[in-house]
PDB file of C-alpha atoms in Angstrom:
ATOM      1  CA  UNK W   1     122.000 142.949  16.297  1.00 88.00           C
ATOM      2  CA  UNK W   2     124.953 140.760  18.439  1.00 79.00           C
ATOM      3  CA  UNK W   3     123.097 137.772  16.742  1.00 84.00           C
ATOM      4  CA  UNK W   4     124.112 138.070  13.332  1.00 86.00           C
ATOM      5  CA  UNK W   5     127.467 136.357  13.507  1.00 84.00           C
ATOM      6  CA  UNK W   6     129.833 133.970  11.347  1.00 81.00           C
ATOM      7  CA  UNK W   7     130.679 131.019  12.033  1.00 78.00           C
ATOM      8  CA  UNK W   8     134.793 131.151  11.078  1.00 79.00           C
ATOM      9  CA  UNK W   9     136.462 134.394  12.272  1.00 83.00           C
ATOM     10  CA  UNK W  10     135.450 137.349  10.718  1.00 86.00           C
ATOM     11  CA  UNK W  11     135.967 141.086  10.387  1.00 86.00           C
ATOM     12  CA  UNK W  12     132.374 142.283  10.602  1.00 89.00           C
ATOM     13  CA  UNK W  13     131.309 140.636  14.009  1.00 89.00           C
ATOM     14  CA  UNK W  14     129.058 141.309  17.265  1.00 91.00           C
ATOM     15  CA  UNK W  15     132.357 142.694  19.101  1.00 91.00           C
ATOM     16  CA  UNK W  16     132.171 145.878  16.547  1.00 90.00           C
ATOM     17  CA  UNK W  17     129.515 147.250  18.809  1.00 91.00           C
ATOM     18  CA  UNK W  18     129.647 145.743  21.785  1.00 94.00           C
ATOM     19  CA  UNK W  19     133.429 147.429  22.164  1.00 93.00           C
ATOM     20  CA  UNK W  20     131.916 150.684  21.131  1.00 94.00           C
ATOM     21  CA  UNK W  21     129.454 150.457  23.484  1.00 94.00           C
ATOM     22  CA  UNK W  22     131.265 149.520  26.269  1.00 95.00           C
ATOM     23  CA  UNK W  23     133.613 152.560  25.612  1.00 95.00           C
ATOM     24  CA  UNK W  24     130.798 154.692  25.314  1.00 95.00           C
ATOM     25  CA  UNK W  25     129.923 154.077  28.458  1.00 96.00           C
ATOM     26  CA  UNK W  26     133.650 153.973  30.029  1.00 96.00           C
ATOM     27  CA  UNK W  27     133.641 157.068  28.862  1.00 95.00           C
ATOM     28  CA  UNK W  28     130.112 158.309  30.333  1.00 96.00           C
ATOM     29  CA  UNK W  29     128.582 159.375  27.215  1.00 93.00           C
ATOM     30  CA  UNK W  30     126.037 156.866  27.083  1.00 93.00           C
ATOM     31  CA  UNK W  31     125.160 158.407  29.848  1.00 94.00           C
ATOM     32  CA  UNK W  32     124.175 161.925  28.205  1.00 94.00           C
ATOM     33  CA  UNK W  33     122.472 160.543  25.446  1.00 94.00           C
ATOM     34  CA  UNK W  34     118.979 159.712  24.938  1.00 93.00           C
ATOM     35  CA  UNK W  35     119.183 155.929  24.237  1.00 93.00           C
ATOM     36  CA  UNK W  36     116.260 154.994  21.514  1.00 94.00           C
ATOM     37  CA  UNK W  37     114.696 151.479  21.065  1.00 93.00           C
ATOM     38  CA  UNK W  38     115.709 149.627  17.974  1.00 95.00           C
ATOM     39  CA  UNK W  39     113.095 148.474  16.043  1.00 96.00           C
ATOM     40  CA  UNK W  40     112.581 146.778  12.442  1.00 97.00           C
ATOM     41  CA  UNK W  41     111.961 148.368   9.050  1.00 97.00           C
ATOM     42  CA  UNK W  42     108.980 147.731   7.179  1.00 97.00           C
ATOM     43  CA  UNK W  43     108.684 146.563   3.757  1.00 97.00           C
ATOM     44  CA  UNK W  44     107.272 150.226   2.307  1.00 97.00           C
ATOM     45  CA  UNK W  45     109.974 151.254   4.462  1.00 98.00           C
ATOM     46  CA  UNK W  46     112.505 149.250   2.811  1.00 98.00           C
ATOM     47  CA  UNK W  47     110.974 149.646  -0.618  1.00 97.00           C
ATOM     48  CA  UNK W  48     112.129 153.336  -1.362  1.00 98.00           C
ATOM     49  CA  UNK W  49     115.708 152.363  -1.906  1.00 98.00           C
ATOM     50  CA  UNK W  50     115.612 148.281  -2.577  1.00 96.00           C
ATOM     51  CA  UNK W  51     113.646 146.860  -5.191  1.00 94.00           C
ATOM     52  CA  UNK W  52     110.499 145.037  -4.314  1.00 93.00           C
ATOM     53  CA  UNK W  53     111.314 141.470  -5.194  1.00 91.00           C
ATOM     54  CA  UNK W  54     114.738 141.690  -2.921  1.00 91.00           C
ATOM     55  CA  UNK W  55     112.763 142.735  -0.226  1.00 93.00           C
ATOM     56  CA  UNK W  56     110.293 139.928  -0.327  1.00 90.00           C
ATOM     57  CA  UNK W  57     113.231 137.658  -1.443  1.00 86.00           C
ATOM     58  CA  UNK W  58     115.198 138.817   1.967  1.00 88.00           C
ATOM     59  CA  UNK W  59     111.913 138.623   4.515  1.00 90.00           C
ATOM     60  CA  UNK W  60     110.981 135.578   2.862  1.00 85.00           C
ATOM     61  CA  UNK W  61     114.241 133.886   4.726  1.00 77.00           C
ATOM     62  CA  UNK W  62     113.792 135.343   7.964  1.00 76.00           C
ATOM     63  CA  UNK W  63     110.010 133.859   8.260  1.00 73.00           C
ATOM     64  CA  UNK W  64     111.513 130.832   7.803  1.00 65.00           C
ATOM     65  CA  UNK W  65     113.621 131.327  10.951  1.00 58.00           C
ATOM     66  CA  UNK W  66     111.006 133.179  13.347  1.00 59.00           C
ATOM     67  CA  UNK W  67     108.858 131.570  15.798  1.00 50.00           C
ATOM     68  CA  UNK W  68     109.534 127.812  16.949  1.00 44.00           C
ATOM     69  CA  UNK W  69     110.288 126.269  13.722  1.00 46.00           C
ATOM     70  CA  UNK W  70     110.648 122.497  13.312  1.00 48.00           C
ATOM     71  CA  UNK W  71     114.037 121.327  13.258  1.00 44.00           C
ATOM     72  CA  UNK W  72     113.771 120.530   8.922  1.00 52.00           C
ATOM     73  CA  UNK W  73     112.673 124.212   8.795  1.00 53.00           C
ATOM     74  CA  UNK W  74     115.656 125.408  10.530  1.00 49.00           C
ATOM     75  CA  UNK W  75     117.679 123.072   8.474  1.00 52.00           C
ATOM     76  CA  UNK W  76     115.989 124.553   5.288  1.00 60.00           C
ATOM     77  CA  UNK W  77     116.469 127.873   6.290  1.00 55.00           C
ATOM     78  CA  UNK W  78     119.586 127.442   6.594  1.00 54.00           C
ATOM     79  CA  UNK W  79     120.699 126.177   3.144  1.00 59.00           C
ATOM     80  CA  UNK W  80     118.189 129.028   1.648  1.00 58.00           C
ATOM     81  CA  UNK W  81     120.841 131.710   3.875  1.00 53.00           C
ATOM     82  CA  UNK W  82     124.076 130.046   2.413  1.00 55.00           C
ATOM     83  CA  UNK W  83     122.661 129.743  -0.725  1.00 60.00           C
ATOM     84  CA  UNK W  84     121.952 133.713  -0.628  1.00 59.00           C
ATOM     85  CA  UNK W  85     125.429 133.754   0.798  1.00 55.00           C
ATOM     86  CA  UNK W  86     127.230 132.068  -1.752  1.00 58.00           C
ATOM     87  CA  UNK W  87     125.660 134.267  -4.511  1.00 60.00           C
ATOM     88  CA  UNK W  88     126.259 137.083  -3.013  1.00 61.00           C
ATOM     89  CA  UNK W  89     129.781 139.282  -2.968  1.00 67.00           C
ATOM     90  CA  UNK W  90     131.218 139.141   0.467  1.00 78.00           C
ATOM     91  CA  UNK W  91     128.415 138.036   2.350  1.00 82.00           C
ATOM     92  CA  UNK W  92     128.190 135.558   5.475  1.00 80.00           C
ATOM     93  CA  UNK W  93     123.957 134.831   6.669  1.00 81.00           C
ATOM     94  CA  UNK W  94     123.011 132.989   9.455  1.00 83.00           C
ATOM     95  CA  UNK W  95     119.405 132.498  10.590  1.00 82.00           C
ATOM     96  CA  UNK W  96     119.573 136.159  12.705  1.00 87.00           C
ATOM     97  CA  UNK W  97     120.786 137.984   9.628  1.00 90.00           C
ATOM     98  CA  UNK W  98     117.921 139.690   7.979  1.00 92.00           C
ATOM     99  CA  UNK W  99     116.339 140.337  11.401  1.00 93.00           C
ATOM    100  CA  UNK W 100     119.266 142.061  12.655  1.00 95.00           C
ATOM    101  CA  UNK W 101     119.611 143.858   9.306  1.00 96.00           C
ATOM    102  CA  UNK W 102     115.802 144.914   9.599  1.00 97.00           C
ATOM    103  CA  UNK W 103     116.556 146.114  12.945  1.00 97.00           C
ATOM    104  CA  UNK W 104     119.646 148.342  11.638  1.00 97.00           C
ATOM    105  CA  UNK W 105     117.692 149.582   9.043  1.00 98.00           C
ATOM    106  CA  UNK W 106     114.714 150.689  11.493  1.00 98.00           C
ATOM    107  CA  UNK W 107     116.989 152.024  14.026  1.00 98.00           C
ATOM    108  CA  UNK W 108     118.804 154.671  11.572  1.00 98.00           C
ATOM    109  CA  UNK W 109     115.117 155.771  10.338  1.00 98.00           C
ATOM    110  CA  UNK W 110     113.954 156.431  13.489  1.00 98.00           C
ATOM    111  CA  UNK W 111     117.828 158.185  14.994  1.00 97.00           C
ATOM    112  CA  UNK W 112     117.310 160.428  11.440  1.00 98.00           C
ATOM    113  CA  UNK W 113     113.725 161.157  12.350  1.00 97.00           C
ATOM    114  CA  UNK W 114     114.371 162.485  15.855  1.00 97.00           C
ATOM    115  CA  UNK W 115     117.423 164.867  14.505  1.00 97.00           C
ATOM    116  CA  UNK W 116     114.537 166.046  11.742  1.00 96.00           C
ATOM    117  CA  UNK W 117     111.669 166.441  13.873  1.00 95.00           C
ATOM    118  CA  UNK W 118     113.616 168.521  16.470  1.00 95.00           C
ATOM    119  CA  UNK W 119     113.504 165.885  19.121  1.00 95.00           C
ATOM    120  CA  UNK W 120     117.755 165.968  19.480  1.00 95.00           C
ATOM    121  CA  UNK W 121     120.367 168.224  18.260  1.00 95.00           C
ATOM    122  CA  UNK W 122     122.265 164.817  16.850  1.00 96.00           C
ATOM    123  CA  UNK W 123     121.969 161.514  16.674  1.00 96.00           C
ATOM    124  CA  UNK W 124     124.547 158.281  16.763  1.00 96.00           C
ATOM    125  CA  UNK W 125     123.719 154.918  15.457  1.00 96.00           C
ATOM    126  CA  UNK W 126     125.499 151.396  16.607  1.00 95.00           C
ATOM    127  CA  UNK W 127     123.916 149.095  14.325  1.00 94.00           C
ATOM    128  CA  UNK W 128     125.047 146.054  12.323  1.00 94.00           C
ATOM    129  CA  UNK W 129     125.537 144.749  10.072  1.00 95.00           C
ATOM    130  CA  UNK W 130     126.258 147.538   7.869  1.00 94.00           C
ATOM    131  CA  UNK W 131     125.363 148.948   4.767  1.00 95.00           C
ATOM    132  CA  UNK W 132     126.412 151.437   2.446  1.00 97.00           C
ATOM    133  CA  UNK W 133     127.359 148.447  -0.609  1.00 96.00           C
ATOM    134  CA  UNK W 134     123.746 146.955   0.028  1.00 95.00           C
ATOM    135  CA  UNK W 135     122.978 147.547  -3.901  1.00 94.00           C
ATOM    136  CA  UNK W 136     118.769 148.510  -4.988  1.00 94.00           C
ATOM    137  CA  UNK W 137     118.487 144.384  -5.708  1.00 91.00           C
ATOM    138  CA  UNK W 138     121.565 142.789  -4.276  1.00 90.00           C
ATOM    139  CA  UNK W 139     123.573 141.499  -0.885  1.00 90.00           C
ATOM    140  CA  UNK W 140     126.806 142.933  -1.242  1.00 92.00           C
ATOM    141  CA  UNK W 141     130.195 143.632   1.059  1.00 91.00           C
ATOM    142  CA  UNK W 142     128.830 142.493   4.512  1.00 92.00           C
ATOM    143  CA  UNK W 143     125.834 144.570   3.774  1.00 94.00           C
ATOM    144  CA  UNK W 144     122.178 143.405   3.387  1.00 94.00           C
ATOM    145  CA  UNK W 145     119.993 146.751   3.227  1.00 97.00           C
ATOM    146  CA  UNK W 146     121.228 150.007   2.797  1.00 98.00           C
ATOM    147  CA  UNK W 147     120.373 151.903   6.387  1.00 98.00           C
ATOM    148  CA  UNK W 148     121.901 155.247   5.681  1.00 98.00           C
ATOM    149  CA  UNK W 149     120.268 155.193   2.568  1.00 98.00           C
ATOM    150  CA  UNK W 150     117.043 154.111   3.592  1.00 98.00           C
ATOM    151  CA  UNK W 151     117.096 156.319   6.513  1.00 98.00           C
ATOM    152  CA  UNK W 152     117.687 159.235   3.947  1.00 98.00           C
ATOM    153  CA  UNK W 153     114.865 158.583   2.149  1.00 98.00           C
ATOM    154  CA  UNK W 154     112.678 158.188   4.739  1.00 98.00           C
ATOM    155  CA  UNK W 155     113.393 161.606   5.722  1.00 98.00           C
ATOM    156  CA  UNK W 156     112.697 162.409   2.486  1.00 98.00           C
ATOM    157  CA  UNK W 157     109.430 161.341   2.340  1.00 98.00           C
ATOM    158  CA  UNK W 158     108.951 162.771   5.276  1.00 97.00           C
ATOM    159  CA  UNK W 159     109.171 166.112   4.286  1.00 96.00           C
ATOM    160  CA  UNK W 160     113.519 167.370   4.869  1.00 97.00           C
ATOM    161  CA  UNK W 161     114.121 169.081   1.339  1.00 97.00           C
ATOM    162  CA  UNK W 162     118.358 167.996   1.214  1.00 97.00           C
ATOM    163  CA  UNK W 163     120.244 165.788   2.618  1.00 98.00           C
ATOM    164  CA  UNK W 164     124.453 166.036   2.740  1.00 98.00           C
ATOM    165  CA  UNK W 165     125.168 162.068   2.943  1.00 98.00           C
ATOM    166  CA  UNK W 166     128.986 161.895   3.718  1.00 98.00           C
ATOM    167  CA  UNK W 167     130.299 158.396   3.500  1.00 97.00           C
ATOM    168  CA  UNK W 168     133.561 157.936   5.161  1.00 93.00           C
ATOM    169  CA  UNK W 169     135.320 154.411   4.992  1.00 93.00           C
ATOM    170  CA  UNK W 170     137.808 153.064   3.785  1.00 92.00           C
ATOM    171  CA  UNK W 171     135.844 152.017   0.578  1.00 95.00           C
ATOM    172  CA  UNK W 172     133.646 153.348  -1.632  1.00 97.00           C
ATOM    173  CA  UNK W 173     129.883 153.981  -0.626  1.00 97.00           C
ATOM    174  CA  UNK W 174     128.691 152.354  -4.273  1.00 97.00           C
ATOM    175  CA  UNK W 175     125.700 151.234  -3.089  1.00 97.00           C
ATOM    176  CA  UNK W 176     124.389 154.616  -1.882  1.00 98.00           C
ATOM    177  CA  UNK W 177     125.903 156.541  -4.498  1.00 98.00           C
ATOM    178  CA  UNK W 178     123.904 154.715  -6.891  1.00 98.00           C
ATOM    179  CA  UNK W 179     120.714 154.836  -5.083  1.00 98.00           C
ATOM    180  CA  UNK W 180     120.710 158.720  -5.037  1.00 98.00           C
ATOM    181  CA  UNK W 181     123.192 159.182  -8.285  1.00 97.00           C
ATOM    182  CA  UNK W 182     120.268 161.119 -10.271  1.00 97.00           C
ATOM    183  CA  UNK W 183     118.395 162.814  -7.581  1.00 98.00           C
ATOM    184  CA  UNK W 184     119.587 166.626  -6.983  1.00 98.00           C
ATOM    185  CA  UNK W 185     117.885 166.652  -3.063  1.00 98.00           C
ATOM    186  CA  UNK W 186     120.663 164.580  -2.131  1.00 98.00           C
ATOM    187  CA  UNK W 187     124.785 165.886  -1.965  1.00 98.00           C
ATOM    188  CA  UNK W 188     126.319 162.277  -1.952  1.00 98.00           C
ATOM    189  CA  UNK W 189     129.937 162.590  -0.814  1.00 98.00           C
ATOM    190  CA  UNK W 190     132.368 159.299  -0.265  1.00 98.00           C
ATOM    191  CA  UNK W 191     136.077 159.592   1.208  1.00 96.00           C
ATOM    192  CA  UNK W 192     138.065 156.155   0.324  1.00 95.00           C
ATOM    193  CA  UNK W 193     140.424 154.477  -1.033  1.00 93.00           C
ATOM    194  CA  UNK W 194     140.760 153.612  -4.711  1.00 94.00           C
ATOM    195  CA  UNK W 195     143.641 152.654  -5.741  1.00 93.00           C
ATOM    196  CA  UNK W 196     142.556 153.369  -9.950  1.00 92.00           C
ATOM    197  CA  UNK W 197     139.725 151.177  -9.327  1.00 93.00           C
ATOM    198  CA  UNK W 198     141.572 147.997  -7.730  1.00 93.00           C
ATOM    199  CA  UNK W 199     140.541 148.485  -4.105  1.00 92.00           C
ATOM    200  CA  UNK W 200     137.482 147.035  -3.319  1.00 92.00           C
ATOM    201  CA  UNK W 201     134.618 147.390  -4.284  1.00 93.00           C
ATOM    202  CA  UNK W 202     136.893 147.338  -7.388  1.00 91.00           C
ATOM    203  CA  UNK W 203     135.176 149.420 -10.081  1.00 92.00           C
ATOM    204  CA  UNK W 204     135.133 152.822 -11.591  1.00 93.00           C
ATOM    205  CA  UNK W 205     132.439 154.002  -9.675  1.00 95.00           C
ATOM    206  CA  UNK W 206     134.331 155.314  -7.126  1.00 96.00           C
ATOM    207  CA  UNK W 207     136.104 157.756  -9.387  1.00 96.00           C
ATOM    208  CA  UNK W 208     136.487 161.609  -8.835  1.00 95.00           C
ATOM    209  CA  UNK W 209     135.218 161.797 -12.506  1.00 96.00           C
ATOM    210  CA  UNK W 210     131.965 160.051 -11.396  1.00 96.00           C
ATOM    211  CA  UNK W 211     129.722 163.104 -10.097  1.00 97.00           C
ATOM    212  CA  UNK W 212     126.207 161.726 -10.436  1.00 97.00           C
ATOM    213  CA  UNK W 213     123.613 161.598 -13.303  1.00 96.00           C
ATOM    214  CA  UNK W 214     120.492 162.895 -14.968  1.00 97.00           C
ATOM    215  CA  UNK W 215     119.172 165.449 -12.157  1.00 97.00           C
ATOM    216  CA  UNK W 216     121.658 164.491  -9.609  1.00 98.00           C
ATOM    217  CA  UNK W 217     125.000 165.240 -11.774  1.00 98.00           C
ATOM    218  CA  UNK W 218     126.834 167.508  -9.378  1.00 97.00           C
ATOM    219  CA  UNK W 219     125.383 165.820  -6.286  1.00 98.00           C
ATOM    220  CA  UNK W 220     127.766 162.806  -6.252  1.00 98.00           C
ATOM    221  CA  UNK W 221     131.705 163.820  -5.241  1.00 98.00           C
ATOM    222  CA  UNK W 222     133.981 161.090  -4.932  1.00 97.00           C
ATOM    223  CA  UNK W 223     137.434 161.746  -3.414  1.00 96.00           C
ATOM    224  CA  UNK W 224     139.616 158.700  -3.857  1.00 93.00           C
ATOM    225  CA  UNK W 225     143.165 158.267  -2.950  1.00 90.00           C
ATOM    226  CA  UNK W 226     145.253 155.565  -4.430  1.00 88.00           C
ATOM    227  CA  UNK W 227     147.939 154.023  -2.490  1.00 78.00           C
ATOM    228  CA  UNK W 228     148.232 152.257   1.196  1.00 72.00           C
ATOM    229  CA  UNK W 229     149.889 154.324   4.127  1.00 68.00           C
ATOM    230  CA  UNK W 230     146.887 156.262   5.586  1.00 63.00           C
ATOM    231  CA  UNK W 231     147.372 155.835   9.573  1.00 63.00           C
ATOM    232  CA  UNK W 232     145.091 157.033  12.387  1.00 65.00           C
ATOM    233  CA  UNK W 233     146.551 160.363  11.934  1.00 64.00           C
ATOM    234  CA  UNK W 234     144.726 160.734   8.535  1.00 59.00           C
TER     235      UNK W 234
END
């Protein structure tokens, strides 16, 4: 997951993890943990939060890149990333991208699994790049899939009745809220900043008056503050 990486400076790169990591272990807690191997979500996997066609669309581009691909392949897998890039809202691809976003997404299905099945009493996931804007059929705010989300309904499937999703950032969760906005077995809850609907992701969505949908109205709870000067104390 170190390999998906921009090529100017940016804010979402490899040293996110790595410097947790490395603390982690400073601080002997690696230690204590039982460390899981990463490994990639499937397309069925995939499929229960992201449409069909964007997950065929997304795996498409990283069997472009796998193997030993001739040096025009690279070249036109390349331009096919920027190109997804370019249409996409905050988005940077490189030819690692999807895999390391396949690996995320597998390694916070399996972390939710073990906590489910008994196997730990918690679990901790250092994965990039991240995804809680990853929208159903859309790339979106340095997010490709959705791993919370998918990891939540893979548990679903798997049998867990409710889920309490709590999404704390410093933006709104919109891509998970409206993955699970009209389904009652999950309490969606998202701490951020929202300024009336100017911060980003910039929309309504994030609203306290926005509680869900259908089934799932009085599942979603958005608490929004407006206004900078939030500090490490808060």
């Amino acid at each position: 997951m170190l390999r998906h990486e921009s090529s100017v400076d940016h804010p979402e790169r490899p040293a996110r993890i790595a410097l947790a990591f490395s603390e982690l272990c400073r601080c002997k807690l690696a230690e204590k943990c039982v460390m899981l191997p990463a490994r990639r979500a499937t397309p069925s996997e995939l499929q229960r939060c992201h449409g069909k066609l964007y997950v065929a669309a997304t795996l498409a581009v990283r069997r472009k890149t796998s193997g030993y691909p001739a040096v025009h392949e690279v070249v036109e897998a390349a331009c096919a990333v920027n190109n997804i890039a370019r249409r996409a809202e905050s988005i940077y691809l490189n030819t690692h991208s999807v895999d390391c976003a396949l690996l995320a997404a597998g390694s916070c299905i399996d972390a939710v699994a073990a906590v489910a099945a008994g196997l730990v009493d918690a679990s901790f996931v250092l994965a990039r790049p991240p995804g809680h804007h990853a929208e159903n059929s859309s790339m979106k705010g340095f997010c490709l899939f959705n791993n919370a989300s998918v990891a939540v309904a893979s548990a679903l499937a798997d049998g867990v009745k409710r889920v309490l999703l709590i999404d704390w950032d410093v933006h709104h969760g919109n891509g998970s809220q409206h993955i699970f906005e009209d389904d009652d077995r999950v309490l969606f809850v998202s701490l951020h900043r929202y300024d009336d609907g100017t911060f980003y992701p910039a929309a309504i969505d994030g609203a306290p008056t926005n509680v869900g949908r259908g089934r799932g109205a009085g599942y979603t709870v958005n608490i929004g503050w407006d206004g900078p000067g939030a500090g490490d104390a808060e």
